[in-house]
N, CA, C and O atoms as a Tinker XYZ file with bonds, in Angstrom:
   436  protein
     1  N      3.554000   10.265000    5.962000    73     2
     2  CA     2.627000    9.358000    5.316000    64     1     3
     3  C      1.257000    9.548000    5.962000    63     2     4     5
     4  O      1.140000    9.402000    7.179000    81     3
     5  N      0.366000    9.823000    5.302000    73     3     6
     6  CA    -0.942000   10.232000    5.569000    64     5     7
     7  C     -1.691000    9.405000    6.420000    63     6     8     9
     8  O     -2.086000    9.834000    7.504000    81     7
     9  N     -1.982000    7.996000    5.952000    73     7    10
    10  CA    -2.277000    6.913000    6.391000    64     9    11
    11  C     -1.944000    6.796000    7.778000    63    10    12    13
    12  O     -2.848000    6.786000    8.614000    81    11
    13  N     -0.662000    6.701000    8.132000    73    11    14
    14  CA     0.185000    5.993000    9.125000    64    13    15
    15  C     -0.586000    7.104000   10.402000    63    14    16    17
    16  O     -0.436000    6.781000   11.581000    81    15
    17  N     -1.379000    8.368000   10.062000    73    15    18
    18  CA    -2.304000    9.029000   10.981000    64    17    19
    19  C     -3.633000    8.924000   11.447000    63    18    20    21
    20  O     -4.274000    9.473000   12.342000    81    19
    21  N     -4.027000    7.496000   10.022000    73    19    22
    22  CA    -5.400000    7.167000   10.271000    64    21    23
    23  C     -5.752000    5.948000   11.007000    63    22    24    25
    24  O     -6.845000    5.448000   11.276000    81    23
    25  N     -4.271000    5.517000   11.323000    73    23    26
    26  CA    -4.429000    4.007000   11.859000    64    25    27
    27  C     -5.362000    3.573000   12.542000    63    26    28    29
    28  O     -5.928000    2.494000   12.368000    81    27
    29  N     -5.683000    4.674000   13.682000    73    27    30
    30  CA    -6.478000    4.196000   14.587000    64    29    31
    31  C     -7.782000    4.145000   14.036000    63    30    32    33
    32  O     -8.476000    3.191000   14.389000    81    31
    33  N     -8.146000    4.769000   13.436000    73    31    34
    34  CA    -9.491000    5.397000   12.582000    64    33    35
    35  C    -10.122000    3.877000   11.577000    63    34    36    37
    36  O    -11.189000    3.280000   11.435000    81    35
    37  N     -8.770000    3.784000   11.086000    73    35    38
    38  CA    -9.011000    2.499000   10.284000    64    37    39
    39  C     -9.249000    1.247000   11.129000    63    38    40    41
    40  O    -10.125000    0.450000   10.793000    81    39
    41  N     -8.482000    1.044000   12.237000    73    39    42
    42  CA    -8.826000    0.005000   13.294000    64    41    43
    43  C     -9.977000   -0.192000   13.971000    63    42    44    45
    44  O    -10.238000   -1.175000   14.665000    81    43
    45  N    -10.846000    0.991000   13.714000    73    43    46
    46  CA   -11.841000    1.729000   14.533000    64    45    47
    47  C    -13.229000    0.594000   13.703000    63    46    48    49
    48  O    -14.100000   -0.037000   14.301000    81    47
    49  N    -13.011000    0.663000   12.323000    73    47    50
    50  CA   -13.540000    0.406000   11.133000    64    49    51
    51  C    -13.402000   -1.320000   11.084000    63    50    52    53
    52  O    -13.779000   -1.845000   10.036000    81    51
    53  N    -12.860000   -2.246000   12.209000    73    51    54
    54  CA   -12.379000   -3.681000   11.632000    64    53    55
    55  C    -11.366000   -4.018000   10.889000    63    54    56    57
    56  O    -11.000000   -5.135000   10.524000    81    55
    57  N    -10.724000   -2.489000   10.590000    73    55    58
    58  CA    -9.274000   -3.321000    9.408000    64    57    59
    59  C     -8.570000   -2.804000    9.914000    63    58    60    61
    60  O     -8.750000   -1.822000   10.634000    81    59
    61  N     -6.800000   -3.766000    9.457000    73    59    62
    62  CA    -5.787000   -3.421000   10.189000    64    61    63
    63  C     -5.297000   -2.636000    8.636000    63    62    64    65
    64  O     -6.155000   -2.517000    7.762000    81    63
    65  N     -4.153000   -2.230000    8.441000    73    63    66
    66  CA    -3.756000   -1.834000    7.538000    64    65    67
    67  C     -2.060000   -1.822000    7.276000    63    66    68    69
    68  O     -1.295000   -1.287000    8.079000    81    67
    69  N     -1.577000   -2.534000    5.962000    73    67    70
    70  CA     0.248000   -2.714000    5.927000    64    69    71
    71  C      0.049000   -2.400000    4.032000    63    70    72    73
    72  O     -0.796000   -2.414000    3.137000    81    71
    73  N      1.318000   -2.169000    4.263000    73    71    74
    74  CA     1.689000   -1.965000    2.599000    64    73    75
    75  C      2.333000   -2.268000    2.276000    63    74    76    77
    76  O      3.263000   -2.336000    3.080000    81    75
    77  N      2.687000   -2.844000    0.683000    73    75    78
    78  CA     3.928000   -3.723000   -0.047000    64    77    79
    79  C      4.467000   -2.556000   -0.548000    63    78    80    81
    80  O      4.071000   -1.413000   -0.779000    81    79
    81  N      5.629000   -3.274000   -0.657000    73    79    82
    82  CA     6.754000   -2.492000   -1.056000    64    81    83
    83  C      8.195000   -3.565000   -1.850000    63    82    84    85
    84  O      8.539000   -4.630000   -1.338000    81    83
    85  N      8.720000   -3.109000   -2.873000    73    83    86
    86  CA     9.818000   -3.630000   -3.405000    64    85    87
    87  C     10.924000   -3.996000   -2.554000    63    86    88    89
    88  O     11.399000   -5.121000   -2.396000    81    87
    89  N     11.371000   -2.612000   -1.883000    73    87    90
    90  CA    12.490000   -2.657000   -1.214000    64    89    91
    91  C     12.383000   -4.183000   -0.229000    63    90    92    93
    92  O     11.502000   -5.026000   -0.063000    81    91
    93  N     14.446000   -3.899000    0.526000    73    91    94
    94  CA    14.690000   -5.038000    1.050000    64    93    95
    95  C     13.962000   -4.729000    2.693000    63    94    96    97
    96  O     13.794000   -3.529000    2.907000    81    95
    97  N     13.647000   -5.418000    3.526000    73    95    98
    98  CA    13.328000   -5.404000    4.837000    64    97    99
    99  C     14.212000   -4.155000    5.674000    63    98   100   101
   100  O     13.809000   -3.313000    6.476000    81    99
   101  N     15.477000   -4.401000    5.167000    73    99   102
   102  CA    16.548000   -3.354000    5.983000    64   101   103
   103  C     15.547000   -1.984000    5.746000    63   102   104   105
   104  O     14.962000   -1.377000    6.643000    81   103
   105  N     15.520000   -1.693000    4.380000    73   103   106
   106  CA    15.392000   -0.320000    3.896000    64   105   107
   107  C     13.640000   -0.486000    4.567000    63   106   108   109
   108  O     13.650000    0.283000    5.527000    81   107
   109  N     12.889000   -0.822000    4.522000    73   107   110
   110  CA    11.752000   -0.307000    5.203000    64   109   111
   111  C     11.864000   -0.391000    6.805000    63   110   112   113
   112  O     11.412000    0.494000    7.533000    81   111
   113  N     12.488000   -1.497000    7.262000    73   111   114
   114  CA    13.251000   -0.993000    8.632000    64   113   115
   115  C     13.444000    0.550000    9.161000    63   114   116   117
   116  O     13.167000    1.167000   10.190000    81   115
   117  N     13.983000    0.798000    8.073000    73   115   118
   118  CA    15.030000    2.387000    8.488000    64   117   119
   119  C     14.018000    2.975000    7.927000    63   118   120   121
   120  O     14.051000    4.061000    8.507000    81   119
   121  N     12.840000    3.043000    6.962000    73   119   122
   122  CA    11.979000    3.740000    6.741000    64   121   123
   123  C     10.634000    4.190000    7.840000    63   122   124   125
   124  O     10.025000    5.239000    8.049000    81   123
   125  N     10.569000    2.976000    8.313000    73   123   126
   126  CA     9.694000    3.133000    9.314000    64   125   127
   127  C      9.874000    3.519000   10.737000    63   126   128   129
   128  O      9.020000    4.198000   11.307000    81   127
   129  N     11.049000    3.075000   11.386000    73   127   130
   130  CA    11.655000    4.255000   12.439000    64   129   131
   131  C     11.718000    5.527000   11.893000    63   130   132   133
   132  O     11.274000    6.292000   12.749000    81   131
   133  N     12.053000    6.157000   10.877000    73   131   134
   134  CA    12.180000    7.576000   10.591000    64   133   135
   135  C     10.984000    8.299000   10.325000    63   134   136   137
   136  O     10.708000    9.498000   10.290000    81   135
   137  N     10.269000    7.114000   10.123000    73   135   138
   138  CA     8.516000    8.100000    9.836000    64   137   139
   139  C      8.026000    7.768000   11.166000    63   138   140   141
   140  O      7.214000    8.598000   11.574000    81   139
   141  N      8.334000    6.558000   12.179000    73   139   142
   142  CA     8.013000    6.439000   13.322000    64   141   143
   143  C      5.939000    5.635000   12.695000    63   142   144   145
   144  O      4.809000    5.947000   13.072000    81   143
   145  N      6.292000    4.909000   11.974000    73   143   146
   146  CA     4.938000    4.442000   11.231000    64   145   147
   147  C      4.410000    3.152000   12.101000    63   146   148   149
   148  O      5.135000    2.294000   12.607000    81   147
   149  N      3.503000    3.193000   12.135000    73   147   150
   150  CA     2.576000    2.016000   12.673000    64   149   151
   151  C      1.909000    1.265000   12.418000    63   150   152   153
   152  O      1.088000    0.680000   13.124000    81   151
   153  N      2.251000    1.111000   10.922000    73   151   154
   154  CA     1.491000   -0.212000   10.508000    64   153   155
   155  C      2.785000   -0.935000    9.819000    63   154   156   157
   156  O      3.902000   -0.442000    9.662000    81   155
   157  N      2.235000   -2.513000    9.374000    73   155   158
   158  CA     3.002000   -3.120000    8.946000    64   157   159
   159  C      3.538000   -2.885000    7.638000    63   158   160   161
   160  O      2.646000   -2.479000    6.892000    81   159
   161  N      4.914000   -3.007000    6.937000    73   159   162
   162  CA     5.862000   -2.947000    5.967000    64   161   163
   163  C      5.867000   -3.900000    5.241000    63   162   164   165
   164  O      6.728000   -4.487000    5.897000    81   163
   165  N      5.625000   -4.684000    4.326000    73   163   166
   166  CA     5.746000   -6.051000    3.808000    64   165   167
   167  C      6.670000   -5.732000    2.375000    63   166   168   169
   168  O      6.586000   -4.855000    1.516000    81   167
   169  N      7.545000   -6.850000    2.566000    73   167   170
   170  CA     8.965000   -6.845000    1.861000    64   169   171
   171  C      8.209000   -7.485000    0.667000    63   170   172   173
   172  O      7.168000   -8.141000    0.700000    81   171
   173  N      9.015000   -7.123000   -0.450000    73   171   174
   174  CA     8.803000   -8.012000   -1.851000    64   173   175
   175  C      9.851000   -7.479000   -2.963000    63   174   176   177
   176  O      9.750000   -6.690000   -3.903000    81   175
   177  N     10.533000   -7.987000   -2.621000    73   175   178
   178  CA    11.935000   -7.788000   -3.666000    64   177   179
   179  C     12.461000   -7.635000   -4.886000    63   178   180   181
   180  O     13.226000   -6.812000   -5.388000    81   179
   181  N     11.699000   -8.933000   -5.400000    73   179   182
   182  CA    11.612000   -9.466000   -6.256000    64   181   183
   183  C     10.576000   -8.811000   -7.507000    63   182   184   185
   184  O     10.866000   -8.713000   -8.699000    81   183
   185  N      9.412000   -8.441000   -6.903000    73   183   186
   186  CA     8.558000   -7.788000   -7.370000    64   185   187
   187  C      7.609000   -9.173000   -7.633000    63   186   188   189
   188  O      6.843000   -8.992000   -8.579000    81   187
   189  N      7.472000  -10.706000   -6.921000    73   187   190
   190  CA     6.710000  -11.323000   -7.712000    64   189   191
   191  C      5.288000  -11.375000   -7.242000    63   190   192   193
   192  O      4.483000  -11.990000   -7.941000    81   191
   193  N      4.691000  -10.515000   -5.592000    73   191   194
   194  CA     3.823000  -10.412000   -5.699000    64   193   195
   195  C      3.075000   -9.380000   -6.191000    63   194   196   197
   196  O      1.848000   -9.338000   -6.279000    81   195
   197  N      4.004000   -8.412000   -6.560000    73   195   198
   198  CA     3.713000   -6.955000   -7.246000    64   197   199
   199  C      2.914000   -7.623000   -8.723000    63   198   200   201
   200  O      1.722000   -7.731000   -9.010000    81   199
   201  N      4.018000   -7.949000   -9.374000    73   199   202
   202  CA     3.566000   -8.458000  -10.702000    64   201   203
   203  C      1.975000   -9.662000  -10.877000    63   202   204   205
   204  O      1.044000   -9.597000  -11.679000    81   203
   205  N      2.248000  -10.653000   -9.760000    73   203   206
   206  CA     1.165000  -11.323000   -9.937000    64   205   207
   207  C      0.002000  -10.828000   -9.709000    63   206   208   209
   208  O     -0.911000  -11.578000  -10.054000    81   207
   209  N     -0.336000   -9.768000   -9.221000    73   207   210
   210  CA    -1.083000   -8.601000   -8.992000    64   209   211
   211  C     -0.961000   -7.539000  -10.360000    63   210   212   213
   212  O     -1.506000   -6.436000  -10.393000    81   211
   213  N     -0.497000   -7.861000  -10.980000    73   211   214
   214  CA    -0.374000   -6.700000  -12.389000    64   213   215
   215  C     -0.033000   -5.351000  -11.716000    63   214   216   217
   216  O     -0.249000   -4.376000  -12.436000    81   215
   217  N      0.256000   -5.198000  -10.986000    73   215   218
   218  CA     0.670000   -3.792000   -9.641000    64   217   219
   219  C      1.838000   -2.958000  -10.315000    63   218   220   221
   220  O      1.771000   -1.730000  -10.271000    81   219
   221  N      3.206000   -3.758000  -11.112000    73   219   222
   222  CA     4.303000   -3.424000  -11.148000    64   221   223
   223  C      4.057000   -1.908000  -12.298000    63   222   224   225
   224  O      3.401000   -1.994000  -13.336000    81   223
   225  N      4.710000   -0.651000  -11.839000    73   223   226
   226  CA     4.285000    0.625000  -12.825000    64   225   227
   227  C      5.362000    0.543000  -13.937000    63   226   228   229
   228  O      6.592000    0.539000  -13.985000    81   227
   229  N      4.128000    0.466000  -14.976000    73   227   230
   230  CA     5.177000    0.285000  -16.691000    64   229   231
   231  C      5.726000    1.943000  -16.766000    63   230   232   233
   232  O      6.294000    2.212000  -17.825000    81   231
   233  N      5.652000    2.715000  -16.081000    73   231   234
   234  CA     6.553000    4.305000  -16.577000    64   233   235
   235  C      7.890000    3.662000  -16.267000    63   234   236   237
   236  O      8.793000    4.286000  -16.824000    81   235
   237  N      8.375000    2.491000  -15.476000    73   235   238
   238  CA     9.808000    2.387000  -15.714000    64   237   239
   239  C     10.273000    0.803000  -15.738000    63   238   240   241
   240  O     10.118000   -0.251000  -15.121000    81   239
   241  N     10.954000    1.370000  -16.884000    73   239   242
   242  CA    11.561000   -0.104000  -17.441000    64   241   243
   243  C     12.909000   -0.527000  -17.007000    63   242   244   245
   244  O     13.657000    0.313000  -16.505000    81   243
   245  N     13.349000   -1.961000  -17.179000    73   243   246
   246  CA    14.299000   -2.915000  -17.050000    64   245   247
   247  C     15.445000   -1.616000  -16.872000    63   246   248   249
   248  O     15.632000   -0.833000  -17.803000    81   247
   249  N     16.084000   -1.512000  -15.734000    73   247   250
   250  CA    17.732000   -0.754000  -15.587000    64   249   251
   251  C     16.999000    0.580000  -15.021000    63   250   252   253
   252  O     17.789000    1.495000  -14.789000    81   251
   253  N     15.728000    0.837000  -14.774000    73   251   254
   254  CA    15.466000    1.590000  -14.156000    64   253   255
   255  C     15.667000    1.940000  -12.761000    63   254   256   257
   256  O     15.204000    0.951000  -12.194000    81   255
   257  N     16.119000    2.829000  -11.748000    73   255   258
   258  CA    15.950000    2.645000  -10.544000    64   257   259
   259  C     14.959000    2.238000   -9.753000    63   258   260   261
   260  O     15.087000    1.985000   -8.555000    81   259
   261  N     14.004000    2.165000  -10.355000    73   259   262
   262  CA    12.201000    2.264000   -9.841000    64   261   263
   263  C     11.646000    0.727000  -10.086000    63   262   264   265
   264  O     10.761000    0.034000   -9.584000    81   263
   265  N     12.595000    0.571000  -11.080000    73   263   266
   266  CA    11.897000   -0.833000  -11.783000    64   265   267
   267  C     11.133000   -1.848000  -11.070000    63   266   268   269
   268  O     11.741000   -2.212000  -10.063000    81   267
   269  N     10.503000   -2.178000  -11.163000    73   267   270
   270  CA     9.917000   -2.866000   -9.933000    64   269   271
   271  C      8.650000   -2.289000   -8.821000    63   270   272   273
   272  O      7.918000   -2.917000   -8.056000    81   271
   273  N      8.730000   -1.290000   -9.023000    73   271   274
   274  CA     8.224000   -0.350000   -8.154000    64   273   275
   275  C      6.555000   -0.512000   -8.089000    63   274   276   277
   276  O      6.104000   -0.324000   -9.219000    81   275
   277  N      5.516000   -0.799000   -7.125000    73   275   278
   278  CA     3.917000   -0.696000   -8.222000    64   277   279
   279  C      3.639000    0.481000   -7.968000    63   278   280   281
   280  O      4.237000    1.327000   -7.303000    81   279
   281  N      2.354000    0.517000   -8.732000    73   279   282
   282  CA     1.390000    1.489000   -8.961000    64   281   283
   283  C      0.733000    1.501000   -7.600000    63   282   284   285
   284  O      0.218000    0.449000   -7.221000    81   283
   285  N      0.684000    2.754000   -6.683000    73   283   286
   286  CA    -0.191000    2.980000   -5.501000    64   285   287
   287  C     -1.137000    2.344000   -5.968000    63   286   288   289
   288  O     -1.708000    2.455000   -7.053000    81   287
   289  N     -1.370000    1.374000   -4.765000    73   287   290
   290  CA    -3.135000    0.756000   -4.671000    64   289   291
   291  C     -3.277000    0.600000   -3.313000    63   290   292   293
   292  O     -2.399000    0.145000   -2.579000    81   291
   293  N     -4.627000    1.058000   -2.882000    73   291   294
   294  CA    -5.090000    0.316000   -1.546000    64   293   295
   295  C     -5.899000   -0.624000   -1.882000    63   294   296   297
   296  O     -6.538000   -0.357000   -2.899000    81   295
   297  N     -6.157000   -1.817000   -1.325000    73   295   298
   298  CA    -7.143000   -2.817000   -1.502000    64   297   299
   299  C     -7.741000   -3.071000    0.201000    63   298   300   301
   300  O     -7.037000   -3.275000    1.190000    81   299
   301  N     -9.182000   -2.983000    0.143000    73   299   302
   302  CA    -9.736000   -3.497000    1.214000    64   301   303
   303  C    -10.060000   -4.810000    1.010000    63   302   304   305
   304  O    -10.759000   -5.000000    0.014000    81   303
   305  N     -9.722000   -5.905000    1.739000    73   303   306
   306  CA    -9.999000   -6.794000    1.848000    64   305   307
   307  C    -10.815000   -7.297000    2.830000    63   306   308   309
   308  O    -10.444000   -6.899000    3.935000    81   307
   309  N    -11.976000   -8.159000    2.880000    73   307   310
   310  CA   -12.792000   -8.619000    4.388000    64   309   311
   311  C    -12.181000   -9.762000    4.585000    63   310   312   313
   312  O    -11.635000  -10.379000    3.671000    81   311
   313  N    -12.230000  -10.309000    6.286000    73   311   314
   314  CA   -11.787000  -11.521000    7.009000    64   313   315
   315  C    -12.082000  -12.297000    5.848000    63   314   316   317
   316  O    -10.956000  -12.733000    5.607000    81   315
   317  N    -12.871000  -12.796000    4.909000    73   315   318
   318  CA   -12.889000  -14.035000    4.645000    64   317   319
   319  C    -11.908000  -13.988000    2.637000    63   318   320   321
   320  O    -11.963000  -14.838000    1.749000    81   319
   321  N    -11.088000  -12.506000    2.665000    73   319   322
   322  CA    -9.926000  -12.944000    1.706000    64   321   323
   323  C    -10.726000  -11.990000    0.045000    63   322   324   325
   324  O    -10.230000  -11.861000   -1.074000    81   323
   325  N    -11.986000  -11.535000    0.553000    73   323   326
   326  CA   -12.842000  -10.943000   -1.042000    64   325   327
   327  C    -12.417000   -9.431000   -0.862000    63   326   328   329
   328  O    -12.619000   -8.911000    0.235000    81   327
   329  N    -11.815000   -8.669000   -1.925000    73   327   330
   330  CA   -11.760000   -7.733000   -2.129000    64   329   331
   331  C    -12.645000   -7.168000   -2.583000    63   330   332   333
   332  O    -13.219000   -7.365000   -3.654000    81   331
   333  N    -12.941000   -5.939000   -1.309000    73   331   334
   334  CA   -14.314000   -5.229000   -1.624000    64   333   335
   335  C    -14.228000   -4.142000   -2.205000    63   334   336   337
   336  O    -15.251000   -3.734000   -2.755000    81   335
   337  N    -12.768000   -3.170000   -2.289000    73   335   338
   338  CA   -13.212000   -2.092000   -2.733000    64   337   339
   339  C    -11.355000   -2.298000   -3.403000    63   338   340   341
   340  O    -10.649000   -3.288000   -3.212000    81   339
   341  N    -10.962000   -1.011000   -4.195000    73   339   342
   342  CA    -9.642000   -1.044000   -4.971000    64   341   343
   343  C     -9.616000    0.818000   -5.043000    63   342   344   345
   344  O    -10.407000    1.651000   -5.486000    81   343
   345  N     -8.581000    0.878000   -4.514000    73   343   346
   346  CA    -8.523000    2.972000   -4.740000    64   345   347
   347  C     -6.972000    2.971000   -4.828000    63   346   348   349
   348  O     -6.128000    2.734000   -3.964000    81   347
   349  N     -6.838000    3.364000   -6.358000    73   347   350
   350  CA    -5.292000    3.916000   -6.757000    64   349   351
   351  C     -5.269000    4.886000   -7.264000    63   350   352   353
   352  O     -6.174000    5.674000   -7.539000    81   351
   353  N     -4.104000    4.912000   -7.451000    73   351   354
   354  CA    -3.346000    6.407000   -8.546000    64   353   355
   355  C     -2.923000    6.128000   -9.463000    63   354   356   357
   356  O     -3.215000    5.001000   -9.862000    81   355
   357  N     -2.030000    6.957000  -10.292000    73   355   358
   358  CA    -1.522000    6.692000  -11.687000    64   357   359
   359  C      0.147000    6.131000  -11.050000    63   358   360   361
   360  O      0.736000    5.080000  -11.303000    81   359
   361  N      0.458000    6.982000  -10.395000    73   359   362
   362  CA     1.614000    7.646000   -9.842000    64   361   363
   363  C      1.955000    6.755000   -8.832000    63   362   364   365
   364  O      1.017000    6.161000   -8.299000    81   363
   365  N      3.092000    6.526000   -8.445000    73   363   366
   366  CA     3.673000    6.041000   -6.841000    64   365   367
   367  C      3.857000    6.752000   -6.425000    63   366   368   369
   368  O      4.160000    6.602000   -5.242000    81   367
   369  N      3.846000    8.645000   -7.175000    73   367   370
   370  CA     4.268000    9.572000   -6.037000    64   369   371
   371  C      2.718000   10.575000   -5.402000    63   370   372   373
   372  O      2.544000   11.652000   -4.831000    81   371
   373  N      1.806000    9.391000   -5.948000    73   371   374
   374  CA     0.802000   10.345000   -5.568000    64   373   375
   375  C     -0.018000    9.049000   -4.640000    63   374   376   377
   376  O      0.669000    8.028000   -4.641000    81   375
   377  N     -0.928000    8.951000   -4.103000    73   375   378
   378  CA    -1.219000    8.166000   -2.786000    64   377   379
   379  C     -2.869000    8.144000   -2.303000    63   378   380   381
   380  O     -3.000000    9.165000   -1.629000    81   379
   381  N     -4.030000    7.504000   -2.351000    73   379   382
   382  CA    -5.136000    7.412000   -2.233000    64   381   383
   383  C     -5.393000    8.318000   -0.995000    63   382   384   385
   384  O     -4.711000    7.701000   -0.176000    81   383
   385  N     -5.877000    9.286000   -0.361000    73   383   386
   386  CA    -6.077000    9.911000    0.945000    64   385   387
   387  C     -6.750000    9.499000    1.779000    63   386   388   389
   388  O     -7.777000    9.029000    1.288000    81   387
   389  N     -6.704000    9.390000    3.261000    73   387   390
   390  CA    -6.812000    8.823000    4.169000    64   389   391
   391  C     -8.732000    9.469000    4.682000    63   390   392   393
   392  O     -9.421000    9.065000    5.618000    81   391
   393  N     -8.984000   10.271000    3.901000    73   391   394
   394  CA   -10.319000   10.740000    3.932000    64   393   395
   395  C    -11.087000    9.579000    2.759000    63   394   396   397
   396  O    -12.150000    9.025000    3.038000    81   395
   397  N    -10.548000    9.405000    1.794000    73   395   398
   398  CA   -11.003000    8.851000    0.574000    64   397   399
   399  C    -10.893000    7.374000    1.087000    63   398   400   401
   400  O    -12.044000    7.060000    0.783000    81   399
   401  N    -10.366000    6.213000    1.647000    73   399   402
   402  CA   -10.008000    5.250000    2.592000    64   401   403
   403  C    -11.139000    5.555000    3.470000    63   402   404   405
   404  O    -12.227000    5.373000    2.923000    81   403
   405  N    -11.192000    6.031000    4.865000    73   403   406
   406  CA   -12.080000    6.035000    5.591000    64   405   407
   407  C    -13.551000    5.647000    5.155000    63   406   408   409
   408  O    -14.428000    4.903000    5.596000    81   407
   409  N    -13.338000    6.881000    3.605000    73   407   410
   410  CA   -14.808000    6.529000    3.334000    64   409   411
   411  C    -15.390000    5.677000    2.370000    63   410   412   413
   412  O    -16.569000    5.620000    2.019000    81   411
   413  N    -14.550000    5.110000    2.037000    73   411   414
   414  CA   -14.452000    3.240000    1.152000    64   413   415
   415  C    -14.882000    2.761000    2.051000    63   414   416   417
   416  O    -15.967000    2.206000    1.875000    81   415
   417  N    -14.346000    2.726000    3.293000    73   415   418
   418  CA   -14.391000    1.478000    4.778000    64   417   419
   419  C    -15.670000    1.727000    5.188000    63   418   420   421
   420  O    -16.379000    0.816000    5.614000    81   419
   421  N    -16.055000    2.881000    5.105000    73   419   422
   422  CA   -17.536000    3.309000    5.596000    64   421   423
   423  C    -18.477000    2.523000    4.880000    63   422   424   425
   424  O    -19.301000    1.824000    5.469000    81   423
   425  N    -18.392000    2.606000    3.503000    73   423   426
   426  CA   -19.218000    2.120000    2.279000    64   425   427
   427  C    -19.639000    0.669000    2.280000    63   426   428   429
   428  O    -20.749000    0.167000    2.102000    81   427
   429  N    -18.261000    0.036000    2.570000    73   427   430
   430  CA   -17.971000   -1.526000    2.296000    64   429   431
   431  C    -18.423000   -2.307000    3.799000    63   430   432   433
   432  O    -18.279000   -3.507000    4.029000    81   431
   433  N    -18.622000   -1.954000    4.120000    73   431   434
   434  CA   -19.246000   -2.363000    5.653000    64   433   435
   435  C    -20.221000   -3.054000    5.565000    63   434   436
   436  O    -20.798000   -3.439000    6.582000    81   435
């Protein structure tokens, strides 16, 4: 995971950085020892903060394995909760780059 190399870079910048995810706590557990990742994992199961976010990716529907799944987004947010900047993909298998991030954080400053 690209990111999980910029941590410090991003910390460097005032922001910490975690990502949502569908899965249960176990499974990002075991995801994140195996990538050995350093930022935070945040569980959402259910998908209801995915959805209340319009996040959830319509390429797969109800009985899908994925279902649930969102659309890559990074969101910068400042201490006081305003989202300053938004960088996604189409794809969950494709991922905003940690050069392209840096230089949002640069911008939004």
């Amino acid at each position: 995971m690209e990111l999980n190399g910029g941590v410090k870079e991003i910390e460097k910048r005032g922001y910490k950085l975690a990502a949502l995810s569908y899965d249960q706590t176990d499974v990002l557990q075991a995801f994140t020892d195996k990538r050995g990742l350093t930022f935070t994992l945040l569980s959402d199961p259910k998908s209801e903060v995915i959805d209340r976010y319009g996040l959830r990716d319509p390429a797969y529907p109800v009985g899908n394995k994925a279902y649930g799944v969102p659309t890559p987004i990074i969101f910068i947010v400042a201490r006081d909760g305003t989202i300053k900047a938004k960088l996604f993909e189409e794809s969950f298998k494709n991922r905003p780059s940690l050069g392209l991030v840096l230089e949002t954080l640069d911008k939004v400053k």
